[in-house]
């Protein structure tokens, strides 16, 4: 149906999206340097190119003489804490390399882009659920770099005719329902895989970062979205651009938040095992609540999430319990471990 270039397609969200595109009949070329992704996570139906998404020469060679209908740009760095400790790495990895990619796309007439953004662009929210027109005041370098790339795309849209969709993720979680693709990266930083690892005894007790937030149980609240629902959002975003729509910015979340303690309780129900946990101080840059207002994506793209928290945990448990199968990287952040 369409030919799509996917940067970072060997990562967690990228690999699930590649599979969704292929299942929908699209032709997919994946560009990934495998610094954090996994080659075995890339669906064998896709063409794979091991390259840095900011390598102008390799990208130009790939695009020369090959018509791509759109690009989905996942490639980038994603850890809030790491971004605060090493901002130069995030400026280069997320902003400079994105600029290189967009310049090569422009030179080859590829102007439809779906960008992997983040709810981190909002910072500490003034209202919850958070609408897309909420003030943008990131509290981390990671969030700043995502916002800068969004602004870069807006500039390229005005000056060069780009049409783009920026998807502001809330907390991606879970695994493919068939158990063949899931979340596995090193180091692991996400609540659900760490909780499951603690339950399995393959990881140490979970650290709960912050128990004094202004929330009902004192732990931070996040909007958890199933990775396959998130993949569906990318597919709809591509279709939206291919249909000639101008694009825009969309939250991708369920509109419902769960605290860290609620997630751990649900994990214990799904796994039938206790989740050992210890309390720890808050981490810098972690807001108390991040919950999406997803009305715009539902209204304009027709997107609806299929899975809830129990499904997320059940599919993640199936994946991690297999101790094998496909592997993939990760994206996003959470205040729980």
Short mmCIF file of C-alpha atoms in Angstrom, two decimals:
data_model
loop_
_atom_site.label_atom_id
_atom_site.label_comp_id
_atom_site.label_asym_id
_atom_site.label_seq_id
_atom_site.Cartn_x
_atom_site.Cartn_y
_atom_site.Cartn_z
CA UNK A 1 0.00 0.00 0.00
CA UNK A 2 2.84 2.41 0.85
CA UNK A 3 6.62 2.32 1.20
CA UNK A 4 7.70 3.48 4.67
CA UNK A 5 11.16 4.19 6.06
CA UNK A 6 11.34 3.49 9.80
CA UNK A 7 14.30 4.79 11.80
CA UNK A 8 14.87 2.96 15.07
CA UNK A 9 12.73 0.08 13.86
CA UNK A 10 14.71 -2.47 15.91
CA UNK A 11 13.60 -0.83 19.16
CA UNK A 12 10.63 -1.59 21.38
CA UNK A 13 7.91 0.60 19.86
CA UNK A 14 9.57 0.64 16.46
CA UNK A 15 9.58 -3.14 16.07
CA UNK A 16 5.91 -3.42 17.00
CA UNK A 17 5.05 -0.65 14.55
CA UNK A 18 7.04 -2.32 11.76
CA UNK A 19 4.99 -5.47 12.28
CA UNK A 20 1.73 -3.50 12.22
CA UNK A 21 2.72 -1.76 8.97
CA UNK A 22 3.67 -5.05 7.33
CA UNK A 23 0.46 -6.71 8.48
CA UNK A 24 -1.42 -3.80 6.86
CA UNK A 25 0.29 -4.49 3.53
CA UNK A 26 2.95 -1.77 3.55
CA UNK A 27 6.55 -2.17 2.39
CA UNK A 28 9.00 -1.27 5.17
CA UNK A 29 12.69 -0.40 5.26
CA UNK A 30 14.21 -0.25 8.76
CA UNK A 31 17.27 1.87 9.56
CA UNK A 32 18.80 1.15 12.97
CA UNK A 33 22.37 1.22 14.26
CA UNK A 34 21.54 -1.49 16.85
CA UNK A 35 23.12 0.55 19.65
CA UNK A 36 20.01 -0.09 21.73
CA UNK A 37 17.71 -2.09 19.48
CA UNK A 38 17.86 -5.76 18.56
CA UNK A 39 18.29 -7.18 15.07
CA UNK A 40 16.11 -10.18 15.88
CA UNK A 41 13.21 -7.85 16.74
CA UNK A 42 12.96 -6.70 13.12
CA UNK A 43 10.27 -8.58 11.24
CA UNK A 44 11.94 -10.66 8.47
CA UNK A 45 9.46 -9.25 5.95
CA UNK A 46 11.12 -5.82 6.32
CA UNK A 47 14.32 -4.73 4.64
CA UNK A 48 16.96 -3.95 7.26
CA UNK A 49 19.79 -1.43 6.93
CA UNK A 50 22.25 -1.17 9.82
CA UNK A 51 23.10 2.53 9.89
CA UNK A 52 22.91 5.59 12.10
CA UNK A 53 19.77 7.63 11.46
CA UNK A 54 21.94 10.76 11.45
CA UNK A 55 24.44 9.48 8.87
CA UNK A 56 23.82 11.81 5.93
CA UNK A 57 25.86 9.79 3.41
CA UNK A 58 24.24 6.45 4.21
CA UNK A 59 20.76 7.99 4.24
CA UNK A 60 21.35 9.79 0.93
CA UNK A 61 22.55 6.54 -0.66
CA UNK A 62 19.47 4.72 0.63
CA UNK A 63 17.03 7.36 -0.62
CA UNK A 64 18.63 7.96 -4.01
CA UNK A 65 16.38 6.51 -6.68
CA UNK A 66 13.98 4.97 -4.15
CA UNK A 67 10.57 6.54 -3.60
CA UNK A 68 9.45 6.54 0.03
CA UNK A 69 5.91 7.64 0.82
CA UNK A 70 6.62 8.54 4.45
CA UNK A 71 9.12 8.21 7.28
CA UNK A 72 8.46 7.20 10.88
CA UNK A 73 11.26 8.58 13.05
CA UNK A 74 11.77 6.59 16.26
CA UNK A 75 15.56 6.70 16.50
CA UNK A 76 16.84 8.61 19.51
CA UNK A 77 17.81 8.50 23.16
CA UNK A 78 15.07 8.09 25.74
CA UNK A 79 16.19 8.03 29.39
CA UNK A 80 15.26 11.05 31.51
CA UNK A 81 17.96 10.51 34.13
CA UNK A 82 20.68 9.93 31.56
CA UNK A 83 19.68 13.10 29.74
CA UNK A 84 20.17 15.15 32.90
CA UNK A 85 23.60 13.62 33.53
CA UNK A 86 24.81 13.83 29.92
CA UNK A 87 22.90 16.59 28.08
CA UNK A 88 25.45 16.85 25.27
CA UNK A 89 24.72 13.28 24.26
CA UNK A 90 21.00 14.03 24.07
CA UNK A 91 21.42 17.27 22.14
CA UNK A 92 23.49 15.43 19.56
CA UNK A 93 21.56 12.15 19.49
CA UNK A 94 18.06 13.61 19.40
CA UNK A 95 18.35 17.07 17.84
CA UNK A 96 21.45 17.15 15.63
CA UNK A 97 20.80 13.72 14.14
CA UNK A 98 17.12 14.54 13.52
CA UNK A 99 18.19 17.68 11.65
CA UNK A 100 20.52 15.58 9.49
CA UNK A 101 17.71 13.13 8.72
CA UNK A 102 15.23 15.86 7.83
CA UNK A 103 17.73 17.59 5.56
CA UNK A 104 18.35 14.37 3.63
CA UNK A 105 14.61 13.77 3.37
CA UNK A 106 14.09 17.28 2.04
CA UNK A 107 16.85 16.84 -0.55
CA UNK A 108 15.10 13.69 -1.82
CA UNK A 109 11.56 15.04 -1.80
CA UNK A 110 10.31 12.99 1.15
CA UNK A 111 8.15 15.36 3.17
CA UNK A 112 5.75 13.19 5.20
CA UNK A 113 7.09 12.42 8.69
CA UNK A 114 5.62 10.77 11.77
CA UNK A 115 7.72 11.69 14.79
CA UNK A 116 8.10 9.76 18.03
CA UNK A 117 7.62 12.50 20.62
CA UNK A 118 6.77 12.31 24.31
CA UNK A 119 4.51 13.58 27.06
CA UNK A 120 7.77 14.79 28.62
CA UNK A 121 7.32 17.97 26.55
CA UNK A 122 4.64 19.10 29.03
CA UNK A 123 6.72 18.98 32.20
CA UNK A 124 4.77 19.35 35.45
CA UNK A 125 1.15 19.57 34.27
CA UNK A 126 -1.18 22.36 35.29
CA UNK A 127 -4.25 20.33 34.35
CA UNK A 128 -4.84 16.58 34.25
CA UNK A 129 -5.76 14.99 31.86
CA UNK A 130 -3.31 16.94 29.70
CA UNK A 131 -4.56 18.39 26.37
CA UNK A 132 -2.26 19.07 23.43
CA UNK A 133 -2.54 22.84 23.93
CA UNK A 134 -1.19 22.61 27.48
CA UNK A 135 1.87 24.84 28.09
CA UNK A 136 5.11 23.17 27.01
CA UNK A 137 7.61 23.38 29.87
CA UNK A 138 9.79 20.25 29.91
CA UNK A 139 11.54 19.47 33.18
CA UNK A 140 14.23 17.23 31.63
CA UNK A 141 16.79 17.51 28.86
CA UNK A 142 15.10 14.54 27.21
CA UNK A 143 11.78 16.39 27.10
CA UNK A 144 13.50 19.55 25.82
CA UNK A 145 15.08 17.66 22.92
CA UNK A 146 11.75 16.13 21.93
CA UNK A 147 10.18 19.58 21.95
CA UNK A 148 13.01 21.04 19.86
CA UNK A 149 12.50 18.36 17.20
CA UNK A 150 8.76 19.09 17.16
CA UNK A 151 9.57 22.77 16.61
CA UNK A 152 12.07 21.88 13.91
CA UNK A 153 9.34 19.97 12.07
CA UNK A 154 7.01 22.95 12.39
CA UNK A 155 9.71 25.18 10.87
CA UNK A 156 10.28 22.71 8.03
CA UNK A 157 6.54 22.55 7.43
CA UNK A 158 6.33 26.32 7.01
CA UNK A 159 9.48 26.70 4.93
CA UNK A 160 9.78 23.46 2.97
CA UNK A 161 6.30 21.97 2.74
CA UNK A 162 6.79 19.13 5.23
CA UNK A 163 3.64 17.54 6.59
CA UNK A 164 4.11 15.78 9.90
CA UNK A 165 2.41 14.12 12.83
CA UNK A 166 4.10 14.29 16.23
CA UNK A 167 2.80 11.60 18.56
CA UNK A 168 3.28 12.49 22.21
CA UNK A 169 3.52 9.14 23.95
CA UNK A 170 2.54 8.59 27.50
CA UNK A 171 3.84 5.30 29.00
CA UNK A 172 4.29 2.52 26.46
CA UNK A 173 4.07 -0.91 28.04
CA UNK A 174 3.23 -4.54 27.37
CA UNK A 175 4.19 -6.92 24.59
CA UNK A 176 2.72 -8.46 21.47
CA UNK A 177 -0.21 -10.71 22.50
CA UNK A 178 1.35 -13.73 20.78
CA UNK A 179 4.39 -13.53 23.05
CA UNK A 180 6.96 -13.25 20.25
CA UNK A 181 7.89 -9.59 20.64
CA UNK A 182 8.34 -7.55 23.79
CA UNK A 183 10.36 -5.15 25.88
CA UNK A 184 13.98 -6.00 26.67
CA UNK A 185 16.76 -3.48 27.02
CA UNK A 186 19.85 -2.96 29.08
CA UNK A 187 19.75 -1.17 31.37
CA UNK A 188 16.06 -1.66 32.07
CA UNK A 189 14.31 1.43 33.42
CA UNK A 190 10.58 0.73 33.05
CA UNK A 191 8.15 -0.16 35.79
CA UNK A 192 6.37 -3.18 34.33
CA UNK A 193 9.39 -5.23 33.15
CA UNK A 194 11.20 -4.41 36.39
CA UNK A 195 8.17 -5.48 38.43
CA UNK A 196 7.87 -8.72 36.50
CA UNK A 197 11.60 -9.36 36.87
CA UNK A 198 11.28 -8.81 40.62
CA UNK A 199 8.35 -11.26 40.72
CA UNK A 200 10.35 -13.84 38.75
CA UNK A 201 13.39 -13.34 40.99
CA UNK A 202 15.56 -12.42 38.00
CA UNK A 203 15.89 -8.80 39.18
CA UNK A 204 16.33 -7.20 42.59
CA UNK A 205 13.36 -5.76 44.50
CA UNK A 206 11.71 -2.92 42.66
CA UNK A 207 12.61 0.60 43.78
CA UNK A 208 9.63 2.93 44.05
CA UNK A 209 10.99 6.40 43.41
CA UNK A 210 8.81 8.72 45.47
CA UNK A 211 6.09 7.83 47.96
CA UNK A 212 5.22 11.40 48.99
CA UNK A 213 3.62 12.70 45.82
CA UNK A 214 0.26 14.53 46.12
CA UNK A 215 -1.64 11.45 44.90
CA UNK A 216 -4.04 9.12 46.74
CA UNK A 217 -1.34 6.58 47.68
CA UNK A 218 1.70 8.87 47.46
CA UNK A 219 3.17 7.27 44.34
CA UNK A 220 3.32 8.82 40.89
CA UNK A 221 0.46 8.29 38.45
CA UNK A 222 1.00 7.48 34.78
CA UNK A 223 -1.12 6.68 31.75
CA UNK A 224 -0.02 3.24 30.50
CA UNK A 225 -0.68 2.45 26.85
CA UNK A 226 -0.26 -0.94 25.25
CA UNK A 227 2.58 -0.97 22.73
CA UNK A 228 0.32 -2.49 20.06
CA UNK A 229 -2.21 0.31 20.54
CA UNK A 230 0.67 2.74 20.14
CA UNK A 231 1.76 0.95 16.95
CA UNK A 232 -1.79 1.34 15.63
CA UNK A 233 -1.55 5.09 16.24
CA UNK A 234 1.52 5.27 13.99
CA UNK A 235 -0.25 3.36 11.25
CA UNK A 236 -3.22 5.74 11.42
CA UNK A 237 -0.88 8.74 11.43
CA UNK A 238 0.78 7.53 8.23
CA UNK A 239 -2.61 6.99 6.59
CA UNK A 240 -3.65 10.47 7.71
CA UNK A 241 -0.67 12.05 5.94
CA UNK A 242 -1.03 9.89 2.83
CA UNK A 243 -4.65 11.03 2.55
CA UNK A 244 -3.40 14.61 2.21
CA UNK A 245 -4.20 15.81 5.73
CA UNK A 246 -2.00 18.59 7.11
CA UNK A 247 -0.94 16.60 10.16
CA UNK A 248 -0.58 17.89 13.70
CA UNK A 249 0.31 16.98 17.26
CA UNK A 250 -1.51 14.21 19.12
CA UNK A 251 -1.39 12.72 22.59
CA UNK A 252 -1.36 8.93 22.61
CA UNK A 253 -2.71 7.65 25.91
CA UNK A 254 -5.81 6.07 27.35
CA UNK A 255 -6.97 9.00 29.45
CA UNK A 256 -6.75 6.88 32.59
CA UNK A 257 -3.91 6.96 35.11
CA UNK A 258 -2.59 4.28 37.46
CA UNK A 259 -0.24 4.81 40.39
CA UNK A 260 2.92 2.77 40.86
CA UNK A 261 1.32 0.91 43.75
CA UNK A 262 -1.76 0.15 41.65
CA UNK A 263 0.42 -1.30 38.90
CA UNK A 264 2.29 -3.48 41.40
CA UNK A 265 -0.98 -4.76 42.87
CA UNK A 266 -2.27 -5.59 39.39
CA UNK A 267 1.04 -7.30 38.55
CA UNK A 268 0.71 -9.52 41.60
CA UNK A 269 -2.83 -10.50 40.54
CA UNK A 270 -1.75 -11.33 36.97
CA UNK A 271 1.42 -13.21 37.90
CA UNK A 272 0.18 -14.82 41.08
CA UNK A 273 3.45 -13.83 42.73
CA UNK A 274 4.51 -11.09 45.12
CA UNK A 275 6.49 -8.18 43.70
CA UNK A 276 9.26 -7.32 46.19
CA UNK A 277 9.65 -3.53 46.40
CA UNK A 278 11.55 -0.93 48.41
CA UNK A 279 10.86 2.77 48.76
CA UNK A 280 13.33 5.34 47.45
CA UNK A 281 13.44 9.15 47.14
CA UNK A 282 11.88 10.92 44.16
CA UNK A 283 13.94 11.31 41.00
CA UNK A 284 14.54 14.83 39.64
CA UNK A 285 12.21 15.80 36.80
CA UNK A 286 9.44 13.29 37.53
CA UNK A 287 5.97 14.94 37.68
CA UNK A 288 3.34 13.56 40.07
CA UNK A 289 0.74 12.89 37.37
CA UNK A 290 0.95 12.38 33.62
CA UNK A 291 -2.36 11.38 32.08
CA UNK A 292 -3.38 12.07 28.50
CA UNK A 293 -6.44 13.81 27.16
CA UNK A 294 -6.70 11.66 24.00
CA UNK A 295 -9.81 13.28 22.51
CA UNK A 296 -8.01 14.78 19.49
CA UNK A 297 -6.50 11.54 18.19
CA UNK A 298 -9.78 9.75 18.69
CA UNK A 299 -11.70 12.44 16.84
CA UNK A 300 -9.27 13.16 13.98
CA UNK A 301 -7.52 9.82 13.41
CA UNK A 302 -10.21 7.45 14.66
CA UNK A 303 -7.82 5.82 17.10
CA UNK A 304 -9.13 3.79 20.05
CA UNK A 305 -7.04 1.73 22.48
CA UNK A 306 -7.90 -1.97 22.53
CA UNK A 307 -6.09 -2.99 25.70
CA UNK A 308 -6.19 -2.03 29.38
CA UNK A 309 -3.73 -2.39 32.24
CA UNK A 310 -4.56 -6.05 32.90
CA UNK A 311 -3.97 -6.89 29.22
CA UNK A 312 -0.67 -5.00 29.31
CA UNK A 313 0.51 -6.98 32.32
CA UNK A 314 -0.75 -10.31 31.01
CA UNK A 315 1.02 -9.86 27.67
CA UNK A 316 4.21 -8.62 29.34
CA UNK A 317 4.13 -11.59 31.71
CA UNK A 318 3.74 -13.98 28.76
CA UNK A 319 6.70 -12.37 27.03
CA UNK A 320 9.05 -12.33 30.01
CA UNK A 321 8.03 -15.82 31.14
CA UNK A 322 9.06 -17.27 27.80
CA UNK A 323 12.74 -16.52 28.58
CA UNK A 324 13.35 -16.37 24.84
CA UNK A 325 11.69 -15.44 21.57
CA UNK A 326 12.00 -12.01 19.95
CA UNK A 327 13.68 -9.15 21.80
CA UNK A 328 13.50 -5.45 21.37
CA UNK A 329 14.61 -2.14 22.84
CA UNK A 330 12.64 0.38 24.78
CA UNK A 331 11.42 3.94 24.87
CA UNK A 332 9.94 6.33 27.38
CA UNK A 333 10.30 6.73 31.12
CA UNK A 334 8.43 6.30 34.40
CA UNK A 335 8.92 7.21 38.06
CA UNK A 336 9.08 3.77 39.61
CA UNK A 337 12.45 2.11 39.18
#
